[in-house]
Short mmCIF file of C-alpha atoms and ligand atoms in Angstrom, two decimals:
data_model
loop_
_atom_site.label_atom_id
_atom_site.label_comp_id
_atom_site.label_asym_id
_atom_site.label_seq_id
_atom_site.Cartn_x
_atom_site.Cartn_y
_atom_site.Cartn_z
CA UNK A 204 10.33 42.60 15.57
CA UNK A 205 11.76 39.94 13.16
CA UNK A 206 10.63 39.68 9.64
CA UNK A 207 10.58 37.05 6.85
CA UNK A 208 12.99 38.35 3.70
CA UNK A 209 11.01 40.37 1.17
CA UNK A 210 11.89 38.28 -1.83
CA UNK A 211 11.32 34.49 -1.75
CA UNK A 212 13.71 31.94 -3.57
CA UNK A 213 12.26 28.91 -4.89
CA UNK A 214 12.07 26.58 -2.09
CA UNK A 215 14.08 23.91 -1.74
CA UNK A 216 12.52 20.03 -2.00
CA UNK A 217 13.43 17.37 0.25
CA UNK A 218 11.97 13.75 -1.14
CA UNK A 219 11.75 11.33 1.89
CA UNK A 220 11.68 8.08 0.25
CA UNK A 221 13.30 6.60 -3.18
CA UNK A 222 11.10 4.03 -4.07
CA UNK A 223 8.65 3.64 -7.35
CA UNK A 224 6.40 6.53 -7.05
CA UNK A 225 9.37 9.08 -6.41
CA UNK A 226 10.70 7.34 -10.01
CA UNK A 227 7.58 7.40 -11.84
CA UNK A 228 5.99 11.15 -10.54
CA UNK A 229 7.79 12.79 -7.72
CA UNK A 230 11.57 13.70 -8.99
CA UNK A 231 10.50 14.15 -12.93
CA UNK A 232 7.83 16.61 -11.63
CA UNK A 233 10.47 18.42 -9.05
CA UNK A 234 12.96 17.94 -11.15
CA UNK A 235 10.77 19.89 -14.02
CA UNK A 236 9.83 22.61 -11.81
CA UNK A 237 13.57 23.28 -10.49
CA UNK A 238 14.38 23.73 -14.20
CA UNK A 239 11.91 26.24 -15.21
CA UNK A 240 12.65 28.15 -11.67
CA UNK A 241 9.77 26.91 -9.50
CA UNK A 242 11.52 24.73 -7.34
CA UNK A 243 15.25 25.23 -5.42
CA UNK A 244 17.76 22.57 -4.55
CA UNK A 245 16.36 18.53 -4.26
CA UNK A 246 17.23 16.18 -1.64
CA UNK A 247 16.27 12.49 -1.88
CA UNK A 248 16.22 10.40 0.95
CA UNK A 249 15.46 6.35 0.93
CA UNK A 250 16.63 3.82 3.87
CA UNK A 251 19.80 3.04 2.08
CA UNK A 252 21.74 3.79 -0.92
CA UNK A 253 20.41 1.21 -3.46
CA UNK A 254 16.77 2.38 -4.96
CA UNK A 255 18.86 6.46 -4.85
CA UNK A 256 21.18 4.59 -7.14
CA UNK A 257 18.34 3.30 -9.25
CA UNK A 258 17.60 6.95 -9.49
CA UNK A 259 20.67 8.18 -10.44
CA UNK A 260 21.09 5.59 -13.01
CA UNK A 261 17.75 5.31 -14.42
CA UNK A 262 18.18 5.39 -18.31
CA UNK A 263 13.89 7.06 -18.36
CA UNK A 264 15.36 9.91 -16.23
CA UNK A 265 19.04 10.61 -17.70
CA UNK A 266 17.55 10.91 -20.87
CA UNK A 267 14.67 13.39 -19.73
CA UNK A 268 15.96 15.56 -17.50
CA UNK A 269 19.93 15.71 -19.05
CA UNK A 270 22.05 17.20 -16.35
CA UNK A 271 20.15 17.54 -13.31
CA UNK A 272 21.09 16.46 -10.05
CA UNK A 273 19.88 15.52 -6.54
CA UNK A 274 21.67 14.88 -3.95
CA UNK A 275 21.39 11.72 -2.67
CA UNK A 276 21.35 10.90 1.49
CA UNK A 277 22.43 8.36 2.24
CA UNK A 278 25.62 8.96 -0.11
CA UNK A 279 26.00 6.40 -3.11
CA UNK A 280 29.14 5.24 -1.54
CA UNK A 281 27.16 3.53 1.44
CA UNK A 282 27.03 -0.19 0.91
CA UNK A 283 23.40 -0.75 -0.64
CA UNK A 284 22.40 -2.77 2.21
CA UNK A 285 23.19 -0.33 5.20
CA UNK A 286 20.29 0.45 6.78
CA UNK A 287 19.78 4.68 7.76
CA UNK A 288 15.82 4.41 8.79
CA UNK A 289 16.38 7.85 10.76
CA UNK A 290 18.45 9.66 8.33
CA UNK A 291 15.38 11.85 7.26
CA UNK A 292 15.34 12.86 11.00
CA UNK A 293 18.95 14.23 10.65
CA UNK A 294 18.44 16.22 7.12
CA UNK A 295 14.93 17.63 8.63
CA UNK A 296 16.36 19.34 11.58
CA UNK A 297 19.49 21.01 9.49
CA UNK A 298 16.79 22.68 7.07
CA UNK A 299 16.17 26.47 6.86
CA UNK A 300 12.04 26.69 8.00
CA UNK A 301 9.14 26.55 5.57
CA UNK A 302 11.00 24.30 2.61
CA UNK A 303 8.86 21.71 1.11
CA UNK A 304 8.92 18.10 1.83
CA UNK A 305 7.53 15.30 -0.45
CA UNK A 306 6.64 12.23 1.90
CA UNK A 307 6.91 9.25 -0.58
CA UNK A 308 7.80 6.15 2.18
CA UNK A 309 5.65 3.41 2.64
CA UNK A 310 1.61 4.29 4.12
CA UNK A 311 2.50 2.93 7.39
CA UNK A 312 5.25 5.53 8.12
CA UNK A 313 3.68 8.47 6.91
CA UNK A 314 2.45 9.37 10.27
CA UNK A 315 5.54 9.79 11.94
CA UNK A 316 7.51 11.31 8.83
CA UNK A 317 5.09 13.98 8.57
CA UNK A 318 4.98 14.78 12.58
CA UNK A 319 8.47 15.15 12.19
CA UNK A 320 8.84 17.72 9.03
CA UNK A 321 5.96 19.75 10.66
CA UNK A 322 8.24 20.12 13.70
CA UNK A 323 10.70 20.61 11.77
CA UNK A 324 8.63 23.61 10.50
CA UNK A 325 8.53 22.21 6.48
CA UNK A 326 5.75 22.57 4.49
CA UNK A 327 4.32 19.01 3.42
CA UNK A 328 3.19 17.46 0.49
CA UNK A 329 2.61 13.71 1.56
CA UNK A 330 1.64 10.98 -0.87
CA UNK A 331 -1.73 8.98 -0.43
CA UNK A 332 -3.14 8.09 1.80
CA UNK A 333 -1.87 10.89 4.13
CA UNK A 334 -2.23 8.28 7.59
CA UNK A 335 -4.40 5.36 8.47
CA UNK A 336 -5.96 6.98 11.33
CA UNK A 337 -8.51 9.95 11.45
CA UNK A 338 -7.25 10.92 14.90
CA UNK A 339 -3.78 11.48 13.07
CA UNK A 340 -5.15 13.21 10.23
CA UNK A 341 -6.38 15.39 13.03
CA UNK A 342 -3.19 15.60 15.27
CA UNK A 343 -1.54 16.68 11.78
CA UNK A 344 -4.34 19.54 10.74
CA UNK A 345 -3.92 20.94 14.63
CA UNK A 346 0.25 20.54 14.02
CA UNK A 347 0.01 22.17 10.78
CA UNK A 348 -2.63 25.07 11.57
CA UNK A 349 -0.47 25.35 15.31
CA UNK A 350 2.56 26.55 13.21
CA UNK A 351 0.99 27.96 9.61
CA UNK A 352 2.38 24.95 7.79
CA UNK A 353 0.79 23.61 4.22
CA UNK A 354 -0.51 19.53 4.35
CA UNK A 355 -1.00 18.84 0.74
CA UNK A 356 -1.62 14.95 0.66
CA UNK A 357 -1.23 13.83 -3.56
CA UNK A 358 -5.06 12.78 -4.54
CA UNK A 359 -3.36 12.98 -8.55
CA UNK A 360 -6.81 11.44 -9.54
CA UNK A 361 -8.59 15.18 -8.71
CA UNK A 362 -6.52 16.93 -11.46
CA UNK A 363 -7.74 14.46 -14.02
CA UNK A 364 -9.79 16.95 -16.19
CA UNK A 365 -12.12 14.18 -16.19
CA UNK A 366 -12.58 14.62 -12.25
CA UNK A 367 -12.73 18.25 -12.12
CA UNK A 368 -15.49 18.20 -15.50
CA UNK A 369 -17.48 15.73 -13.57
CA UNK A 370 -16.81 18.06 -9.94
CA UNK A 371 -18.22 21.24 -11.83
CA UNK A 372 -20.89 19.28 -13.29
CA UNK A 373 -22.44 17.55 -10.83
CA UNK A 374 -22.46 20.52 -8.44
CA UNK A 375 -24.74 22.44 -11.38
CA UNK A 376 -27.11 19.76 -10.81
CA UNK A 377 -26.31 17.74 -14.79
CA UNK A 378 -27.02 14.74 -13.38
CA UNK A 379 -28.84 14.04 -10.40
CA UNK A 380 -27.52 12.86 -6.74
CA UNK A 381 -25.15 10.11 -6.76
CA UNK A 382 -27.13 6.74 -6.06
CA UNK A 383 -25.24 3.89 -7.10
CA UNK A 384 -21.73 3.05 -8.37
CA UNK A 385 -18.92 1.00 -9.03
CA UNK A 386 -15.37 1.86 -9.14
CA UNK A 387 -12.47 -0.78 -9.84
CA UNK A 388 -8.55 -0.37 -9.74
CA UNK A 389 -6.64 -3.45 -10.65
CA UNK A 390 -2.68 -2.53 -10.49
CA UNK A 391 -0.38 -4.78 -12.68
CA UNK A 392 0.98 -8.46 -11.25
CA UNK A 393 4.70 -7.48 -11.31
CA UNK A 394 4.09 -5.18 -8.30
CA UNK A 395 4.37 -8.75 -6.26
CA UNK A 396 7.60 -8.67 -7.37
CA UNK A 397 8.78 -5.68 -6.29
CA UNK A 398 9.77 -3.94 -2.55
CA UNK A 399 5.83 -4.28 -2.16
CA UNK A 400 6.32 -8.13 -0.93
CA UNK A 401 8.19 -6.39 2.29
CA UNK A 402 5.54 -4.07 3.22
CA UNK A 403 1.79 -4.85 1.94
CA UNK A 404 1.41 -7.90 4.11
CA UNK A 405 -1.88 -8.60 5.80
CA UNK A 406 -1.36 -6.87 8.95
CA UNK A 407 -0.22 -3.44 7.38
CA UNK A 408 -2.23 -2.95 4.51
CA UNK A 409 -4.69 -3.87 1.51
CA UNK A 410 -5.86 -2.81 -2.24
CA UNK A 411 -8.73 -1.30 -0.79
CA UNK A 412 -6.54 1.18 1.26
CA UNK A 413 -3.52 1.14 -1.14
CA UNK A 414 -5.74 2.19 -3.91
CA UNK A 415 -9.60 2.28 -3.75
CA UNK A 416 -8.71 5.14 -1.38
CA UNK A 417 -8.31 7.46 -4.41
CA UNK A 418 -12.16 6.61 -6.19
CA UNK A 419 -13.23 6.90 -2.67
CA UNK A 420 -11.70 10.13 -2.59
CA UNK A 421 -12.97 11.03 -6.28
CA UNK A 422 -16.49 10.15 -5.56
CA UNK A 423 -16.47 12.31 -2.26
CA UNK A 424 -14.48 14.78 -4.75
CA UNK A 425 -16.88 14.85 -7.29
CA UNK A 426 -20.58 14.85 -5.04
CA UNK A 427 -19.29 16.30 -1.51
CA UNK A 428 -21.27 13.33 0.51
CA UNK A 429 -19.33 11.70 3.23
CA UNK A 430 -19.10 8.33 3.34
CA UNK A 431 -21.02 6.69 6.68
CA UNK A 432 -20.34 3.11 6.72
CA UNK A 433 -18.53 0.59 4.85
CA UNK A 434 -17.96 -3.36 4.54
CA UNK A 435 -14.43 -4.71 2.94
CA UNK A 436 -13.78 -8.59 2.36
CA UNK A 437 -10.29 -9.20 0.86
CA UNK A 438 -8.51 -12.50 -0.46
CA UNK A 439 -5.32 -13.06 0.73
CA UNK A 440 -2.44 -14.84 -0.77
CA UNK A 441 1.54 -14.92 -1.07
CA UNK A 442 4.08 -12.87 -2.22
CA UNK A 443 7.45 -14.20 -3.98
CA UNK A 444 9.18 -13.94 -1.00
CA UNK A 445 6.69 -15.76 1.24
CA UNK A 446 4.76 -12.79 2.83
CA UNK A 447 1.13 -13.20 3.67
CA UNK A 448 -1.23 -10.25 1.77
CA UNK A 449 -4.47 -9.46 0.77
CA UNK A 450 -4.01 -9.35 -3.34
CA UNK A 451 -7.57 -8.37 -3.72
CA UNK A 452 -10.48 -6.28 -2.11
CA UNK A 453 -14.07 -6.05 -2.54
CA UNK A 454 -15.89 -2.70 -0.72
CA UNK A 455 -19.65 -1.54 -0.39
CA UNK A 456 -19.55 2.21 0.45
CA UNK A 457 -22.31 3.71 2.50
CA UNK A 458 -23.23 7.52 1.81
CA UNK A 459 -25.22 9.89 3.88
CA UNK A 460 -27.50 10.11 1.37
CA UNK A 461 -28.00 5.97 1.25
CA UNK A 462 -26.33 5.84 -2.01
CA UNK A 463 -23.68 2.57 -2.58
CA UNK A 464 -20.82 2.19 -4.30
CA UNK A 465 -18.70 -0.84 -4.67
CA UNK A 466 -15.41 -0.99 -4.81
CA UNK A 467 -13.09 -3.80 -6.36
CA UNK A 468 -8.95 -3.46 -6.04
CA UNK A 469 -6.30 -5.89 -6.31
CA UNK A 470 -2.36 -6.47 -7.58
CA UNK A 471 -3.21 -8.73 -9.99
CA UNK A 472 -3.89 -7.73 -13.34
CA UNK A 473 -2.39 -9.81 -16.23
CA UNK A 474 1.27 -8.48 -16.97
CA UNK A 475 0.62 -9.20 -20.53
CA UNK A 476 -2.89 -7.94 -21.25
CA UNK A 477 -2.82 -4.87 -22.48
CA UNK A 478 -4.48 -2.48 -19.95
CA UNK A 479 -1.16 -1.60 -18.23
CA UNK A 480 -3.86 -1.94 -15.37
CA UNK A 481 -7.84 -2.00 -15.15
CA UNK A 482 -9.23 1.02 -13.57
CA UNK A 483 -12.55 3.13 -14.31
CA UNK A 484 -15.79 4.41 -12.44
CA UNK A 485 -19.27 4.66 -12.55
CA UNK A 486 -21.95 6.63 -11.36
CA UNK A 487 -25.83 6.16 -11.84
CA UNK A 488 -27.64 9.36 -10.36
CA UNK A 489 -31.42 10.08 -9.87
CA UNK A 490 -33.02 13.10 -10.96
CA UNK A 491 -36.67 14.05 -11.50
CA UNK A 492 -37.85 11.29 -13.26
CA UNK A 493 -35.12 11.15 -14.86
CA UNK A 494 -31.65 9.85 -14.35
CA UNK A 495 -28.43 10.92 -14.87
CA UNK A 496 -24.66 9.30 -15.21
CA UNK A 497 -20.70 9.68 -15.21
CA UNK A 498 -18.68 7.06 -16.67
CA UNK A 499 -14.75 7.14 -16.28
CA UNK A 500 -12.99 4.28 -18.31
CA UNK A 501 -9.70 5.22 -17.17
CA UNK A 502 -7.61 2.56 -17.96
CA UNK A 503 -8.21 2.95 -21.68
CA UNK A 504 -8.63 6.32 -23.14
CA UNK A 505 -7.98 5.59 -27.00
CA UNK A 506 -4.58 5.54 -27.39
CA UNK A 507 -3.08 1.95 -28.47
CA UNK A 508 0.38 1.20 -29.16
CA UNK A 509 2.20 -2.11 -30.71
CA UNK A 510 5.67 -2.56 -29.51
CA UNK A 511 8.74 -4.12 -31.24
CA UNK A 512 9.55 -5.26 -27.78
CA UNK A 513 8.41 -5.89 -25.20
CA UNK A 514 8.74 -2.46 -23.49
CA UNK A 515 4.58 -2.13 -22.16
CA UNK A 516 3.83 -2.21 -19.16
CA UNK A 517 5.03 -5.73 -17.58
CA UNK A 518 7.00 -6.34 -20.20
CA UNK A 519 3.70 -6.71 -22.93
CA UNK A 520 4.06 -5.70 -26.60
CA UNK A 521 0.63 -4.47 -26.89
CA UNK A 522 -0.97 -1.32 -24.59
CA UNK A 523 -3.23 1.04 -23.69
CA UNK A 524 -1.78 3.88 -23.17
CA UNK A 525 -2.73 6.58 -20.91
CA UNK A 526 -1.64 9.87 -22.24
CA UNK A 527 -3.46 11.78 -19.06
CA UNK A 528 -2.10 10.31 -15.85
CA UNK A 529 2.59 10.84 -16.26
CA UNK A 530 4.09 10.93 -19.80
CA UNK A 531 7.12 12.68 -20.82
CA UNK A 532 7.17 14.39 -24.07
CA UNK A 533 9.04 16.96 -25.93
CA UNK A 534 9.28 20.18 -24.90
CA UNK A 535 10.79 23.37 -25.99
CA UNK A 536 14.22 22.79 -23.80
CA UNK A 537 16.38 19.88 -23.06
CA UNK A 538 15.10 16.69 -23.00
CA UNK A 539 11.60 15.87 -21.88
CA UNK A 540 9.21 17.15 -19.76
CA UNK A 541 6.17 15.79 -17.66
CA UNK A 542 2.81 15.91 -18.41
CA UNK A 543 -0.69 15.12 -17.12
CA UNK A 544 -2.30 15.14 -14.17
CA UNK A 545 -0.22 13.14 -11.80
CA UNK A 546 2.70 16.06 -12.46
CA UNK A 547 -0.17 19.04 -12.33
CA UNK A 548 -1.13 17.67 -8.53
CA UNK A 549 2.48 17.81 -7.35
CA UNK A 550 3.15 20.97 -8.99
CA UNK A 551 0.12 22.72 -7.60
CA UNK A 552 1.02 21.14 -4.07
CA UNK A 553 4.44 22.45 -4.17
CA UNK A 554 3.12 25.68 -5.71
CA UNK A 555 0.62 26.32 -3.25
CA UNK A 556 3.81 26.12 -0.74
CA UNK A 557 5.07 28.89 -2.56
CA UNK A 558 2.48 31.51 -2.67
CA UNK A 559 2.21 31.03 0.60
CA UNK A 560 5.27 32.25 1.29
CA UNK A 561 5.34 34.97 -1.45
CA UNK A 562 2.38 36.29 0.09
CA UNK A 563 4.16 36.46 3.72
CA UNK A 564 7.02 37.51 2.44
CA UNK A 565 8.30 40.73 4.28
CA UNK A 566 5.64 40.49 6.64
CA UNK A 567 6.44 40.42 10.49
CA UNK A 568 6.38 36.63 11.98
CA UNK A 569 3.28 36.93 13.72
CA UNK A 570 1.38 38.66 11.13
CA UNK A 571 2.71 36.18 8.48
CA UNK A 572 1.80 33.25 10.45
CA UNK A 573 -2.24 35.15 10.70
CA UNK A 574 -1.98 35.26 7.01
CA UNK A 575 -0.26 31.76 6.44
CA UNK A 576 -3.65 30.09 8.30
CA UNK A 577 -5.82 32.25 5.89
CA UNK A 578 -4.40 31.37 3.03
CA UNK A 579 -4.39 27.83 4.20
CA UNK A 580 -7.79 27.97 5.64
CA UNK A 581 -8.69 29.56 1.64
CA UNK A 582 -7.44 26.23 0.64
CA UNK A 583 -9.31 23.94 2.70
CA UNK A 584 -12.73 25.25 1.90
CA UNK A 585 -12.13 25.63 -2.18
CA UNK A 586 -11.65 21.56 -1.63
CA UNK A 587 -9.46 20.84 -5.09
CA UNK A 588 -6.19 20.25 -3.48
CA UNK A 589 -6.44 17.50 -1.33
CA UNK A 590 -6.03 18.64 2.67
CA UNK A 591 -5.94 16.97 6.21
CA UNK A 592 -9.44 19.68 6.65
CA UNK A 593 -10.81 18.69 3.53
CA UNK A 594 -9.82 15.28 3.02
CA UNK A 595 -10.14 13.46 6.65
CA UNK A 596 -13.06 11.34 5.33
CA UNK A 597 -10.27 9.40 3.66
CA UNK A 598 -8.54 8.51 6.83
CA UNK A 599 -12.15 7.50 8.35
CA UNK A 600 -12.46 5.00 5.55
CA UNK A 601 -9.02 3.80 5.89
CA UNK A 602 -9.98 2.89 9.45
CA UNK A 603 -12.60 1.47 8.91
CA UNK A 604 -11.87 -0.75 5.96
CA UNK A 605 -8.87 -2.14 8.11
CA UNK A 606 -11.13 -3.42 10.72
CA UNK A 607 -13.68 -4.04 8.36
CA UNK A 608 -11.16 -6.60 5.89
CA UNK A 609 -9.65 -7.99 9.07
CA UNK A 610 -13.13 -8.86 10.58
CA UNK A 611 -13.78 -10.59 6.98
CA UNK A 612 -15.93 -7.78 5.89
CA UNK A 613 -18.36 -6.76 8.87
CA UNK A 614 -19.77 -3.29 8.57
CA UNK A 615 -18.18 -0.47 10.27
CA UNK A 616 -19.99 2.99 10.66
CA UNK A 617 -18.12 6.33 10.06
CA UNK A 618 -20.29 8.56 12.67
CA UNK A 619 -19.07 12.54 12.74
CA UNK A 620 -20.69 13.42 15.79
CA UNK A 621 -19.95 14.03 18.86
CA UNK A 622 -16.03 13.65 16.56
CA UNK A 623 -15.32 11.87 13.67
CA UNK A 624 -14.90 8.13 14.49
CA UNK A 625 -15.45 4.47 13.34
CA UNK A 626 -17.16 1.94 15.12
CA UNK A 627 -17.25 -1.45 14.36
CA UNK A 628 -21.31 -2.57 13.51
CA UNK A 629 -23.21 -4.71 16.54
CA UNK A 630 -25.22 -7.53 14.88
CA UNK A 631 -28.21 -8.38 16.77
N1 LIG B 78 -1.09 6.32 -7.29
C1 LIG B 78 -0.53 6.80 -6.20
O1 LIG B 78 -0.96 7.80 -5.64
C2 LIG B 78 0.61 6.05 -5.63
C3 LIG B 78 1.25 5.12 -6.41
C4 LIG B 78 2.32 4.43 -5.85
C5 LIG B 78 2.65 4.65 -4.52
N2 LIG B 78 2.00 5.56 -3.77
C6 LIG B 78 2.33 5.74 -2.35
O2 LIG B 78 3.70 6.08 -2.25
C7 LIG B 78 4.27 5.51 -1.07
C8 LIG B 78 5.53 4.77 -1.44
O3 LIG B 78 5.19 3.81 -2.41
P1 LIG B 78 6.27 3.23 -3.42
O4 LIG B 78 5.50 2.44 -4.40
O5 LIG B 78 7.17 4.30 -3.91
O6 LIG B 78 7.02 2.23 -2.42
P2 LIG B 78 8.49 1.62 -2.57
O7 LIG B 78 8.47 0.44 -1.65
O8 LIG B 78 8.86 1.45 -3.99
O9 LIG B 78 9.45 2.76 -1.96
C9 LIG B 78 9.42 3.13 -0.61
C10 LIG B 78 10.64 3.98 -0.35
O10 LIG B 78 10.60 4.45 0.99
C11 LIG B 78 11.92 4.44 1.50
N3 LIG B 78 11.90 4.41 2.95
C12 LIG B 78 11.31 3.52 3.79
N4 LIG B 78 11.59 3.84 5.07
C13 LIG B 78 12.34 4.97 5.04
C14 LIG B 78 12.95 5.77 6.03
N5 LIG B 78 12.85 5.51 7.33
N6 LIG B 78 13.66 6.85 5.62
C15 LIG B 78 13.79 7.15 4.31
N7 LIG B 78 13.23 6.41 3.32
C16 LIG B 78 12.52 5.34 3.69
C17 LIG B 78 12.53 3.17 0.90
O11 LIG B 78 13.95 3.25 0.90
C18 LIG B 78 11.96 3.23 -0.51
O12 LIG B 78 12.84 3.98 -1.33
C19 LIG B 78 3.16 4.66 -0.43
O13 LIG B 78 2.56 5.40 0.59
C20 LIG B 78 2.17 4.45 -1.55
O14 LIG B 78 0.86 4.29 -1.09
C21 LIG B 78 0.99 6.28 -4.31
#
């Protein structure tokens, strides 16, 4: 009978996708983890040449990670504007099995670039939100389960210490059950003028989806009650290049417990205020005559800096900073390394990959595929990384808001029986 090597090397990362996020978290948090041995060779892959030269040449990265490489697919020599949208398809099938794969392409892909790397047989850590379907979340958590295979989808906002106090605190009863809230996330205007004019048009995607996934996500984090009907009204308006999208989202979140919370999102915070963007949450909770509450002002958290330049956020000379989400600071070796808890997600992701395999390593292949769904079942019920088991509710939201914003905000019920589905709300 076959079995898997004794000793495991670090496992080789293949990025699938080249664009902002892989810039400002992915490769500096892969790139830090090959360096201090906890990740093997990288691969980036984009749709053509240009953003992996962006990479390659980004002064941010040069100077804080000196010497490290990726190789880049398609080569640098391609003309920038060759098109090589099944490339990924190519690099997947010549892998060795059970590598990771960071899934970093826009939401509306992430479906079928997942399906692949799990056949494939690659361990996957997919950026938010994993798909915009439940019945794909699904199809993937049956996939992945079918062969052993981790789904780690990259909720950053659960590693903020902030999210895990309030996690451990509301579950030992400090302040009540969740009644009534409000969460906002406002992302900077210059992301109209970026690749984000091609993509988040009207018929693909909104802020509610793009972003207010990840406080609906916190708040289902941070009390464990699924969301059972929601209501999403968006404003739409044009991108530079002409595009038709919603720029801004208003939500009302049903519970199962009849609490609310409303959600506001949008691509249009000032470039030169100073909040880099505007994001924070609150909670009001009812106790015994009493209540309780968590506040989150997450967009400022006391650190303000005055520029010479204009090098802020948007090109402002005054900011917030955040020093919790992505910074790079000195470290003890060359250059800089990342901190905070958009690099602790993807290194848990990616290191959750790992002792997975360390912990099958040398076993036969069918009893290290018996232990690879324990450890992965282990996963799913301790509920901090973020899993197509434990996180699904997010994809039932996602459906439903996109009927919901569509339908200029009619309700749409999340019902888990006989299965999880939406429905769209019959007004009598
Ligand atoms: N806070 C967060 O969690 C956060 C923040 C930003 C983005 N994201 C998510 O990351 C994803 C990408 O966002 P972004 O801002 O980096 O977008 P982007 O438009 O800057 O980059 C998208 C990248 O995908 C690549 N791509 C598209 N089709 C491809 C294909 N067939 N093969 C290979 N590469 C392909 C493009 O070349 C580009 O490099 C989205 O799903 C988004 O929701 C999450």
């Amino acid at each position: 009978m076959s079995t898997i090597p004794k000793t495991c090397d670090p496992l080789n990362v293949l990025i699938i996708g080249g664009g902002m996020i892989t810039h400002d978290l992915i490769l500096p948090s892969v790139w830090h983890l090959q360096r201090t041995g906890r990740a093997g060779k990288i691969t980036v892959c984009a749709l053509n040449s240009a953003p992996l030269r962006a990479l390659k040449e980004s002064a941010e990265l040069q100077q804080a990670f000196p010497g490290r490489e990726f190789e880049a697919s398609p080569a640098l020599s391609e003309p920038p504007d060759r098109m090589f949208p099944a490339l990924y398809k190519e690099l997947l099938a010549r892998r060795a099995p059970r590598q990771a794969v960071v899934v970093a392409v826009p939401d509306q892909f992430h479906y079928e670039v997942v399906k692949e790397a799990l056949g494939r047989d690659q361990h996957v850590l997919c950026v938010k939100p994993l798909v915009l379907k439940y019945d794909h979340a699904h199809e993937i958590e049956q996939l992945a389960r079918e062969r052993g295979l981790f789904v780690g989808v990259e909720y950053h906002k659960r590693f903020d210490r902030r999210s895990l106090m309030a996690k451990r605190g509301y579950a030992l009863g400090h302040f009540g059950e969740f009644a009534m809230g409000e969460a906002k996330l406002i992302e900077p205007y210059y992301y109209r003028h970026s690749n984000f004019q091609n993509w988040f048009t009207c018929d693909k995607t909104d802020p509610f989806v793009y972003i207010g996934c990840h406080y609906v996500d916190l708040v289902y984090f941070i009390t464990g009650l699924k969301p059972v009907a929601l209501s999403v009204s968006g404003v739409k308006g044009r991108f530079p290049n002409g595009n038709e999208g919603y720029l801004w989202s208003n939500g009302r979140v049903r519970y199962e417990n009849g609490a609310l919370l409303s959600v506001t999102d949008g691509l249009g915070y000032p470039d030169l205020a100073a909040g880099s963007n505007d994001q924070g949450l609150l909670m009001y909770c009812e106790g015994k005559n009493v209540n309780g509450m968590i506040e989150h002002r997450d967009n400022d958290r006391g650190v303000r800096y005055s520029y010479l330049e204009g090098i802020g956020c948007g090109g402002s000379h005054y900011n917030y900073v955040s020093p919790d989400f992505y910074r790079l600071v000195p470290w003890e070796g060359p250059g800089f390394k990342p901190v905070g808890y958009g690099y602790e997600s993807v290194a848990a992701n990616l290191e959750a990959m790992a002792r997975i395999e360390t912990e099958t390593a040398g076993l036969s292949e069918k009893d290290a595929l018996v232990r690879r769904r324990e450890l992965i079942a282990g996963i799913d019920r301790q509920g901090l990384l973020a899993t197509p088991a434990n996180s699904f509710i997010n994809e039932l939201v996602v459906e439903a808001a996109r009927l919901s914003i569509i339908a200029d905000g009619v309700w749409v019920d999340i019902r888990y029986e006989p299965k999880p589905h939406v429905a769209l709300r019959q007004i009598r």
